[in-house]
Coordinates of C-alpha atoms in Angstrom, one line a residue:
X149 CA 226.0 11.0 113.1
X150 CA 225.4 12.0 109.8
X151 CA 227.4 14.3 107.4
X152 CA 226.5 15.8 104.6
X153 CA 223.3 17.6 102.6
X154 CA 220.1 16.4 104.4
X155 CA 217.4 15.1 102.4
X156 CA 214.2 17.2 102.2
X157 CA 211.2 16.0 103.4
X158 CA 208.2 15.9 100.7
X159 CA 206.1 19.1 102.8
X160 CA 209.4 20.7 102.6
X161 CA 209.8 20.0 98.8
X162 CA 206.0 21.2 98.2
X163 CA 206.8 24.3 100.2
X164 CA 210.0 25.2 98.1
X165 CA 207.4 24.9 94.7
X166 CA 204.4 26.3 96.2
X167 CA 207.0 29.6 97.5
X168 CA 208.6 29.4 94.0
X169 CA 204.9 29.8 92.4
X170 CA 204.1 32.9 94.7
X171 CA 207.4 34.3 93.6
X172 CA 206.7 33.8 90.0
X173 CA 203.2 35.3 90.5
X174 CA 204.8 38.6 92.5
X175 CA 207.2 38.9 89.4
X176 CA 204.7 39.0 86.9
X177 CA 202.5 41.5 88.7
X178 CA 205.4 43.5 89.6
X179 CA 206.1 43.3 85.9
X180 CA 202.9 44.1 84.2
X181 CA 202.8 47.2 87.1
X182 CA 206.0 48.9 86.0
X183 CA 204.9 48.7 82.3
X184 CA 201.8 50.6 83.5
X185 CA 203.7 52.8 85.2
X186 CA 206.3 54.0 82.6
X187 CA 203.4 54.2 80.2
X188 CA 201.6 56.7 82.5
X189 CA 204.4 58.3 83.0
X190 CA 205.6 58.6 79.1
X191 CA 201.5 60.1 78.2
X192 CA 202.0 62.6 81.1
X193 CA 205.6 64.1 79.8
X194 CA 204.4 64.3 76.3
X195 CA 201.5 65.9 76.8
X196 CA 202.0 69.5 76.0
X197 CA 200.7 73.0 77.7
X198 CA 198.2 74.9 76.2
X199 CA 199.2 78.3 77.5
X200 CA 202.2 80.0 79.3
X201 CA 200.0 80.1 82.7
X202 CA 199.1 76.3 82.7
X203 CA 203.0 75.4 82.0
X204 CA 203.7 77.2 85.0
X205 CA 201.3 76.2 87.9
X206 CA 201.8 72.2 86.0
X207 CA 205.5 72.9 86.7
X208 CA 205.2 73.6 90.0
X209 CA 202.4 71.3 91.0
X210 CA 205.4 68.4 90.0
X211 CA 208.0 69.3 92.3

């Protein structure tokens, strides 16, 4: 009986990297979606109301 780490097989070891490159691909979407994201959301608070009416019902239309 052995004892010990087990040695990987080669499918295994391919696996690991081809999971590793999925992960890496996820991250960078992920990434590039939450920069999008905080952009949209930074143009959308600055933006402004042009009268006392539209501040209201914009106001409300967010919560």
């Amino acid at each position: 009986m052995r004892h010990g780490p087990s040695i990987r097989t080669r499918k295994e070891h391919e696996n690991e990297k081809t999971n590793l490159k999925i992960a890496e691909e996820f991250q960078e979407i992920i990434r590039q979606n939450a920069g999008a994201l905080a952009a949209q959301i930074l143009m959308d608070s600055n933006e402004e109301p042009k009268n006392i009416i539209e501040a209201f019902s914009t106001s409300d239309q967010k919560y």
